Every structure is written in structure tokens, then in C-alpha cells.
Amino acid sequence: MSILVTRDTRVICQGITGKVGEFHTRGCLDYGTRMVGGVTPGKGGETVADLPVFNTVAEARDATGANATMIFVPPAFAADAILEAVAAGIELVIAITEGIPVMDMARVLPVVHASQSRLIGPNCPGVITPGQCKIGIMPGYIHTPGHVGVMSRSGTLTYEAVWQLTQLGHGQSTCVGLGGDPLVGSSFIDILALFQADPETHSILMMGEIGGSAEEEAADYVKHHVTKPVAAFIAGQTAPPGKRMGHAGAIISGGKGTAEAKLTALREAGIEVAESPADMGAALVRAVEKRRR
Amino acid sequence: MKIHEFQAKDLLRAAGVPVLAGKVALTPDEAAAAFTALGTPVCAVKAQIHAGGRGKGKVQGGEQRGVELAKTAADAKRIAEGLLGNTLVTIQTGPEGQVVRQVFVESGCAIDRELYCAVLVDRRVGSPVLIASTAGGMDIEEVAAKTPELILSEPFDPDRGLGAYQARVLASKLGLPTASWRHAESFFRTLCQAFVDLDASLLEINPLVLAKDGTLVALDAKMTFDDNALFRHKDLVALRDEAEEDPSETRAAAAGLSYVKLNGTIGCLVNGAGLAMSTMDLVKHHGGEPANFLDVGGGANVTAVTEAFRIILSDTHVKAVLVNIFGGIMRCTTIAAALIEASKTVGFTVPVVVRLEGTEVEEGKKILAASGAKIITADGLTDAAQKVVAASKA
């Protein structure tokens, strides 16, 4: 099973004729993803990596039967690209683009939530079901098929965690990059619900960050709705207050969103907490073993 | 991007939000002249720095506060003298403080009550939200922590704006006299509109004042903007005051690097914000203190890495550097070549510990080993952290 994407997912790339879009389309093809086409307004009829390019998402969907899209459209136009994908009825919209204005996302999210589409990102590495389907920019080879569901607000930190899991012999069911922006399409809770319902996912590893309250809300959800073992790491435990650390989301202000508050909430929900970033994979193993006892 | 209070008030005034008349002064004489020109019995003389808490803050080695009332032109001059060119330390500046380069002289106002309001984007709700409280002028974080029921909140759609009814709900809950409700409707709705139109990320009015004449006035204004939206606000970019920013951070931004200076001795060079924060955590976990946060981004090339080393090594507190790269899209061979180039052009004046993982890692390690560059290689996060902490203390 896995969540969100499988070997049957049919994927298009919005922004496929751009340098980055083309590069990662090829990367996904190499991994074995069923890429079926791309969209760039005004470039319909061309081909990229032997895939047909369409002028609109609706045309691409009609011609290819695509049910997922990977968006590399530049930030100024990315919100519109998301809305176009939603309007065309694409089920899974994965926005990789970094740097979309927050107000644009505030306009997009109500439309997404009122639709049948699910949005992952923006400013995220994408989604991968190892051995089946990779939609995004993550290096495929560090993953291995298995039963740990992984989700995170950060890209390279997810790679680090996945690599540790792989080396410890724990494969992954699906890895989801939620995105580092203040407003993103899917939350930890949305993905926790999917992992909990997925029979192939036996345990869950999540990486959060300082700032906001998403991790606290996730902890509360785990406490009441998740029966599978969960481990977590919070990045930025030593970051000074009020400093923006790259991710717009990672700002602490006035004691809200501190690492300490998040760690407490996680522990109270019975989640195994990784003490350091070197301990993420091991924390997951501890969470699984504790449950066995 | 942050701006000064007087700049925020210019923007608010232009948007139709009531603010008091005021003038910027760069010298004590200008402050005295501003007092006379404003012609009100009392003026506030306010230090203009990119940090809050000015009212309670004091200049280094003195009793002068960041905001004081002047009743005469001579008062205004004296207060300006106490501030200009001096370093103001507030709860938000840290102990090192910030130099005051200009003051804002603002006319007085007959205050009935002090309130608080702010507009920001609420991640949980997924939309902008107007927050208000009767606890004006106070430390709002403390209010939120101790008496959350005093914090009122109304989310709104960016395109529809704040509903008039929402403004009335707030006016009622804030206990404003009904005669002031139409002022409140106008004030709150205009404020929210300005927030959306300017792509702000925070617009905080503390205190918001109910004046004796029943109107609402923004007595202070703190405004920051969404950096990602500045491309459509060229006029706002002109308001940037680089003197208020850390020069290394400005330089890093120009090179496409995300850099935040900290106070430790271990320089960090990492790809990805989450991993960069985690690397700082790791350093601290092993008894070291990070000197900075530095995310070279996904597309780091030789130029960016070289510049990153220049910036890190220009910090004289740095005793060792940890390079932690998880190559995904960025190949380890690229970063290895960039490191060798940086070692030649910048020169490694302190020990450099390198941990590479990911795409083309074996080739990358070979390149580093063959180069003879003065680099300590590490396997895995723990090994890297232990080596860099040891090197920094050697």
C-alpha cells in the first residue's frame, strides 16, 4: 500500500521546460516514476525527456490521465499553478517551489481545502514511496522499501533521517516533505492520519522544527488517534529566540513554539524523542522495541 | 525585512490608518526644532532601532530610556542627545544593544485607554488574523501566556478583508464606548487591508490608543515584511536600513546564502535549513557553541562556498569549522571541489572538519584526500561533532 503515491500514480510536471523542472523530471523517470507529461503555457506540442508538453493542466490531464502533479513554477506564478492543478481536478498536488509569498498561500489554501485535491508543500522536497514512485528532488538511492512512515518540515534533515533508517535496516513505506513555509497544504496531522490507516506503515518518524504549534498539535493527535509507535526530532533546539533560521516557519517568539514546549508535548504523548540529530533512526528503533515489550 | 517605526507610520498614514504627526531627527538640534514645529504641549522622543522594548530599554552605561516624553524643545534636545550615537539595550537587542542613529519626535495625544492589536498570519488557521487585547502597552507575550482569555482573535480572508461585523465584535469585547465603534470599524479594517496590500508578515500596534476624543490612534507601529513578496514591492525595498542589519548577514544574502551570526566558536556550513539547525544542535549536544547558522542552499557552487568560508572565517571568534553536507541534488564531488578551491583562495586559518554524505560521496572523499588540503574528515554526525568540538578547544 503506502500512502499518497504508488507505482500506478501518473505524474505530470508543471514547469517541465525550465532547467530545474526538466532536471528533476528526468530524476523521477530514472527512479521509475510514471511521469506522463508536463505543462508550460505556450510550449504545448514540445517534448521534454520524451514526454509531451501541454499548454494547460486540464489538457495534460485529459490526454494522459494524470492524477498527480509536481510543481517547479517560479515563486511569482506558483500560486496560480497550484490553483490551475486544483481546478483541473488533479488529486495530488506537490509544490516544490521555494519562496512563494505567504499571502498568495493564504489565498490558495481555502480553495484547496474546499476541493478534492490534496496539496503537499510548498517549499518541500516532495513525496517518495521507495521502490515505486518518487515525486520531488530527494536523492532516491538513500531510501529503501519498508514500513516506517517518515514526515518532516525540512528537506536535507529528512535525507539524514532516512539514511539513518536505511543503515539500521529499517526501510520506509512513504516519506513526505511537508514544507518549511508558514502556510503549507498538509500538516503533520493530515499525514499521521494517512500513516495510521495504512497497513504497510508500522511505525512513524517525524522531524519538526521550532516555531509555530504544529508539533504540539501533532503530539496531541498521536495521543488520541495513533496506535503505531512514533519517534520524533525537533530541529533548532539551540537556536536563539527571534532569529530566522532559513525556514520562514522557524521563528520563536515570546516562548511560543520553543523546542522545550514541543519536546514536552511529544514526550507526554508517548513519543520517543531523538536526543540529537544523530539519534533519529535509533529513536525510531527504540520506539518500535518499546512497543514489542 | 524590518523597517523603522517612523517608516511604518508613513505607510500606515498613506493607507488611511490614524497615526500622530511626527518628524525624524538626526541631531539634537533637529529634535528641538521638530518639537517646536509640531506645536503640541508634549512630544515623545523615540529611538529608532529595529528592535522592540525601547520604552523599558536603557542606553549602555546610563539611565536614558529609549522612549521619553519632552515638554519643551530643550527637553527634546536633551533626550535626543542621550540617545543619538549611543547604544540602546532592550530585551530584544540582546546585551550588545543597537546604536541609535535617528530619533522620531512625535506629537502627544490625550490618552483614555491603552490597547493592543496586531495583524499576522496564523499558521494553524491558514489565514491572516487580527489580534487585539485590552492589555495594551504591556508585554503581550506575557499576557498571552498568563491570561490567554484576554487575547481576542479574528481571522480574515485576504481578498474579502476584515468584516465590519468582526471589527464591531472586537470593539464590543474590548469594551470600547459605542460612540467609538465606527472609528474602530474603520481603524481595524484599514489596518488589515494595509497588512494584505503591503505583504506584511507582522503589523503590531502596541499600544493602540483610545484617545479622549473617542478616536483610535496607532501610538506605536512595528512592521516586518515577507521577504518572498518583496519582488512586487520595489518601493518597500528602498526602506531597508542596512545600518540596522549585521553586515555579514547582508553580505551572505547577496551571495544567496542564509546566514545568522551567533556567539559561539564553531563555524557551521551546511546545506538545508533543517539540517543546519540540527547541526547547531549537534555541536551544542557535544559541548561546543555554534558561531553561526549557515545554509548554503541546494545549488551551492564554488563561488557560494568560497564566500561562505570568507564570511565564517571573518568572525574572529571562530576556532574551528564544521562542514556538514548531505548531498541530494548537490553532489559531494561539487562540494569537495568547492572546498579545495576555498582552501586555496581563502586559506583555512582554523581546523576544518568535513562530513560528507549522499550523492557521489565516495568520489567526493577521494577528491578531498588527493588534494592534500588541510581538512579533517569525519564519518557520520557524531564523529564530526566530536572532532570539531575537540579541534575548537585544542
PDB file of N, CA and C in Angstrom, chain A residues 10-18 35-48 50-66 68-69 73 84 88 90:
ATOM      1  N   ARG A  10       0.160   8.517 -11.820  1.00  0.00           N
ATOM      2  CA  ARG A  10       0.529   9.107 -13.126  1.00  0.00           C
ATOM      3  C   ARG A  10       0.824  10.595 -12.924  1.00  0.00           C
ATOM      4  N   VAL A  11       2.058  10.955 -13.197  1.00  0.00           N
ATOM      5  CA  VAL A  11       2.550  12.267 -12.759  1.00  0.00           C
ATOM      6  C   VAL A  11       2.878  13.186 -13.935  1.00  0.00           C
ATOM      7  N   ILE A  12       2.449  14.443 -13.807  1.00  0.00           N
ATOM      8  CA  ILE A  12       2.929  15.476 -14.735  1.00  0.00           C
ATOM      9  C   ILE A  12       3.791  16.463 -13.959  1.00  0.00           C
ATOM     10  N   CYS A  13       4.581  17.250 -14.703  1.00  0.00           N
ATOM     11  CA  CYS A  13       5.409  18.274 -14.072  1.00  0.00           C
ATOM     12  C   CYS A  13       5.007  19.636 -14.627  1.00  0.00           C
ATOM     13  N   GLN A  14       4.541  20.535 -13.729  1.00  0.00           N
ATOM     14  CA  GLN A  14       4.252  21.911 -14.151  1.00  0.00           C
ATOM     15  C   GLN A  14       5.560  22.697 -14.080  1.00  0.00           C
ATOM     16  N   GLY A  15       5.934  23.271 -15.206  1.00  0.00           N
ATOM     17  CA  GLY A  15       7.228  23.949 -15.272  1.00  0.00           C
ATOM     18  C   GLY A  15       8.294  23.011 -15.813  1.00  0.00           C
ATOM     19  N   ILE A  16       7.874  22.048 -16.635  1.00  0.00           N
ATOM     20  CA  ILE A  16       8.778  20.995 -17.111  1.00  0.00           C
ATOM     21  C   ILE A  16       9.845  21.521 -18.072  1.00  0.00           C
ATOM     22  N   THR A  17       9.569  22.635 -18.741  1.00  0.00           N
ATOM     23  CA  THR A  17      10.552  23.125 -19.718  1.00  0.00           C
ATOM     24  C   THR A  17      11.627  23.994 -19.061  1.00  0.00           C
ATOM     25  N   GLY A  18      11.459  24.307 -17.780  1.00  0.00           N
ATOM     26  CA  GLY A  18      12.509  25.033 -17.060  1.00  0.00           C
ATOM     27  C   GLY A  18      13.665  24.087 -16.768  1.00  0.00           C
ATOM     28  N   MET A  35       6.114   9.169 -14.987  1.00  0.00           N
ATOM     29  CA  MET A  35       5.935  10.525 -15.499  1.00  0.00           C
ATOM     30  C   MET A  35       5.198  10.408 -16.830  1.00  0.00           C
ATOM     31  N   VAL A  36       4.120  11.187 -17.010  1.00  0.00           N
ATOM     32  CA  VAL A  36       3.331  11.040 -18.234  1.00  0.00           C
ATOM     33  C   VAL A  36       3.285  12.315 -19.071  1.00  0.00           C
ATOM     34  N   GLY A  37       3.853  13.411 -18.564  1.00  0.00           N
ATOM     35  CA  GLY A  37       3.831  14.637 -19.359  1.00  0.00           C
ATOM     36  C   GLY A  37       4.211  15.835 -18.532  1.00  0.00           C
ATOM     37  N   GLY A  38       4.059  17.019 -19.170  1.00  0.00           N
ATOM     38  CA  GLY A  38       4.392  18.240 -18.462  1.00  0.00           C
ATOM     39  C   GLY A  38       3.554  19.390 -18.970  1.00  0.00           C
ATOM     40  N   VAL A  39       3.619  20.505 -18.247  1.00  0.00           N
ATOM     41  CA  VAL A  39       2.841  21.683 -18.628  1.00  0.00           C
ATOM     42  C   VAL A  39       3.737  22.918 -18.582  1.00  0.00           C
ATOM     43  N   THR A  40       3.759  23.670 -19.681  1.00  0.00           N
ATOM     44  CA  THR A  40       4.320  25.014 -19.682  1.00  0.00           C
ATOM     45  C   THR A  40       3.458  25.831 -20.643  1.00  0.00           C
ATOM     46  N   PRO A  41       2.817  26.879 -20.139  1.00  0.00           N
ATOM     47  CA  PRO A  41       1.931  27.668 -21.005  1.00  0.00           C
ATOM     48  C   PRO A  41       2.698  28.194 -22.225  1.00  0.00           C
ATOM     49  N   GLY A  42       2.163  27.944 -23.412  1.00  0.00           N
ATOM     50  CA  GLY A  42       2.787  28.446 -24.628  1.00  0.00           C
ATOM     51  C   GLY A  42       3.773  27.475 -25.256  1.00  0.00           C
ATOM     52  N   LYS A  43       4.063  26.379 -24.564  1.00  0.00           N
ATOM     53  CA  LYS A  43       5.021  25.421 -25.109  1.00  0.00           C
ATOM     54  C   LYS A  43       4.386  24.069 -25.415  1.00  0.00           C
ATOM     55  N   GLY A  44       3.057  24.071 -25.494  1.00  0.00           N
ATOM     56  CA  GLY A  44       2.332  22.851 -25.842  1.00  0.00           C
ATOM     57  C   GLY A  44       2.833  22.307 -27.170  1.00  0.00           C
ATOM     58  N   GLY A  45       2.949  20.980 -27.265  1.00  0.00           N
ATOM     59  CA  GLY A  45       3.403  20.361 -28.508  1.00  0.00           C
ATOM     60  C   GLY A  45       4.878  20.005 -28.479  1.00  0.00           C
ATOM     61  N   GLU A  46       5.635  20.660 -27.618  1.00  0.00           N
ATOM     62  CA  GLU A  46       7.050  20.292 -27.499  1.00  0.00           C
ATOM     63  C   GLU A  46       7.168  18.987 -26.706  1.00  0.00           C
ATOM     64  N   THR A  47       8.370  18.447 -26.649  1.00  0.00           N
ATOM     65  CA  THR A  47       8.595  17.307 -25.766  1.00  0.00           C
ATOM     66  C   THR A  47       9.832  17.579 -24.908  1.00  0.00           C
ATOM     67  N   VAL A  48       9.785  17.043 -23.693  1.00  0.00           N
ATOM     68  CA  VAL A  48      10.927  17.118 -22.774  1.00  0.00           C
ATOM     69  C   VAL A  48      11.132  15.722 -22.220  1.00  0.00           C
ATOM     70  N   ASP A  50      11.324  13.058 -23.729  1.00  0.00           N
ATOM     71  CA  ASP A  50      10.375  12.220 -24.479  1.00  0.00           C
ATOM     72  C   ASP A  50       8.949  12.287 -23.945  1.00  0.00           C
ATOM     73  N   LEU A  51       8.660  13.268 -23.099  1.00  0.00           N
ATOM     74  CA  LEU A  51       7.294  13.405 -22.566  1.00  0.00           C
ATOM     75  C   LEU A  51       6.602  14.561 -23.284  1.00  0.00           C
ATOM     76  N   PRO A  52       5.298  14.421 -23.526  1.00  0.00           N
ATOM     77  CA  PRO A  52       4.577  15.508 -24.193  1.00  0.00           C
ATOM     78  C   PRO A  52       4.370  16.712 -23.263  1.00  0.00           C
ATOM     79  N   VAL A  53       4.532  17.923 -23.822  1.00  0.00           N
ATOM     80  CA  VAL A  53       4.288  19.145 -23.056  1.00  0.00           C
ATOM     81  C   VAL A  53       2.951  19.730 -23.491  1.00  0.00           C
ATOM     82  N   PHE A  54       2.143  20.156 -22.503  1.00  0.00           N
ATOM     83  CA  PHE A  54       0.835  20.736 -22.783  1.00  0.00           C
ATOM     84  C   PHE A  54       0.790  22.191 -22.315  1.00  0.00           C
ATOM     85  N   ASN A  55      -0.198  22.933 -22.890  1.00  0.00           N
ATOM     86  CA  ASN A  55      -0.331  24.344 -22.516  1.00  0.00           C
ATOM     87  C   ASN A  55      -1.035  24.529 -21.178  1.00  0.00           C
ATOM     88  N   THR A  56      -1.942  23.624 -20.870  1.00  0.00           N
ATOM     89  CA  THR A  56      -2.713  23.751 -19.630  1.00  0.00           C
ATOM     90  C   THR A  56      -2.740  22.418 -18.900  1.00  0.00           C
ATOM     91  N   VAL A  57      -3.012  22.480 -17.607  1.00  0.00           N
ATOM     92  CA  VAL A  57      -3.082  21.257 -16.810  1.00  0.00           C
ATOM     93  C   VAL A  57      -4.280  20.418 -17.241  1.00  0.00           C
ATOM     94  N   ALA A  58      -5.401  21.090 -17.566  1.00  0.00           N
ATOM     95  CA  ALA A  58      -6.600  20.352 -17.973  1.00  0.00           C
ATOM     96  C   ALA A  58      -6.317  19.527 -19.230  1.00  0.00           C
ATOM     97  N   GLU A  59      -5.619  20.134 -20.202  1.00  0.00           N
ATOM     98  CA  GLU A  59      -5.260  19.387 -21.420  1.00  0.00           C
ATOM     99  C   GLU A  59      -4.364  18.203 -21.077  1.00  0.00           C
ATOM    100  N   ALA A  60      -3.407  18.423 -20.230  1.00  0.00           N
ATOM    101  CA  ALA A  60      -2.481  17.360 -19.848  1.00  0.00           C
ATOM    102  C   ALA A  60      -3.228  16.219 -19.159  1.00  0.00           C
ATOM    103  N   ARG A  61      -4.151  16.588 -18.271  1.00  0.00           N
ATOM    104  CA  ARG A  61      -4.918  15.553 -17.567  1.00  0.00           C
ATOM    105  C   ARG A  61      -5.755  14.742 -18.547  1.00  0.00           C
ATOM    106  N   ASP A  62      -6.451  15.445 -19.474  1.00  0.00           N
ATOM    107  CA  ASP A  62      -7.308  14.754 -20.424  1.00  0.00           C
ATOM    108  C   ASP A  62      -6.499  13.806 -21.315  1.00  0.00           C
ATOM    109  N   ALA A  63      -5.327  14.242 -21.712  1.00  0.00           N
ATOM    110  CA  ALA A  63      -4.539  13.436 -22.652  1.00  0.00           C
ATOM    111  C   ALA A  63      -3.787  12.295 -21.978  1.00  0.00           C
ATOM    112  N   THR A  64      -3.430  12.472 -20.697  1.00  0.00           N
ATOM    113  CA  THR A  64      -2.534  11.489 -20.063  1.00  0.00           C
ATOM    114  C   THR A  64      -3.165  10.723 -18.901  1.00  0.00           C
ATOM    115  N   GLY A  65      -4.305  11.213 -18.426  1.00  0.00           N
ATOM    116  CA  GLY A  65      -4.907  10.589 -17.253  1.00  0.00           C
ATOM    117  C   GLY A  65      -4.109  10.839 -15.985  1.00  0.00           C
ATOM    118  N   ALA A  66      -3.350  11.933 -15.955  1.00  0.00           N
ATOM    119  CA  ALA A  66      -2.520  12.239 -14.787  1.00  0.00           C
ATOM    120  C   ALA A  66      -3.382  12.440 -13.543  1.00  0.00           C
ATOM    121  N   ALA A  68      -1.487  13.177 -10.513  1.00  0.00           N
ATOM    122  CA  ALA A  68      -0.595  13.892  -9.597  1.00  0.00           C
ATOM    123  C   ALA A  68       0.250  14.877 -10.387  1.00  0.00           C
ATOM    124  N   THR A  69       0.640  15.974  -9.735  1.00  0.00           N
ATOM    125  CA  THR A  69       1.491  16.957 -10.394  1.00  0.00           C
ATOM    126  C   THR A  69       2.605  17.404  -9.470  1.00  0.00           C
ATOM    127  N   VAL A  73       7.155  25.673 -10.887  1.00  0.00           N
ATOM    128  CA  VAL A  73       6.911  27.005 -11.441  1.00  0.00           C
ATOM    129  C   VAL A  73       7.542  28.060 -10.523  1.00  0.00           C
ATOM    130  N   GLU A  84      -4.472  26.155 -10.726  1.00  0.00           N
ATOM    131  CA  GLU A  84      -4.799  25.522 -12.011  1.00  0.00           C
ATOM    132  C   GLU A  84      -4.887  23.998 -11.851  1.00  0.00           C
ATOM    133  N   ALA A  88      -8.230  21.683 -12.333  1.00  0.00           N
ATOM    134  CA  ALA A  88      -8.246  20.580 -13.305  1.00  0.00           C
ATOM    135  C   ALA A  88      -8.560  19.245 -12.627  1.00  0.00           C
ATOM    136  N   ILE A  90      -6.730  17.570 -10.374  1.00  0.00           N
ATOM    137  CA  ILE A  90      -5.589  16.701 -10.052  1.00  0.00           C
ATOM    138  C   ILE A  90      -5.662  16.350  -8.561  1.00  0.00           C
TER     139      ILE A  90
END
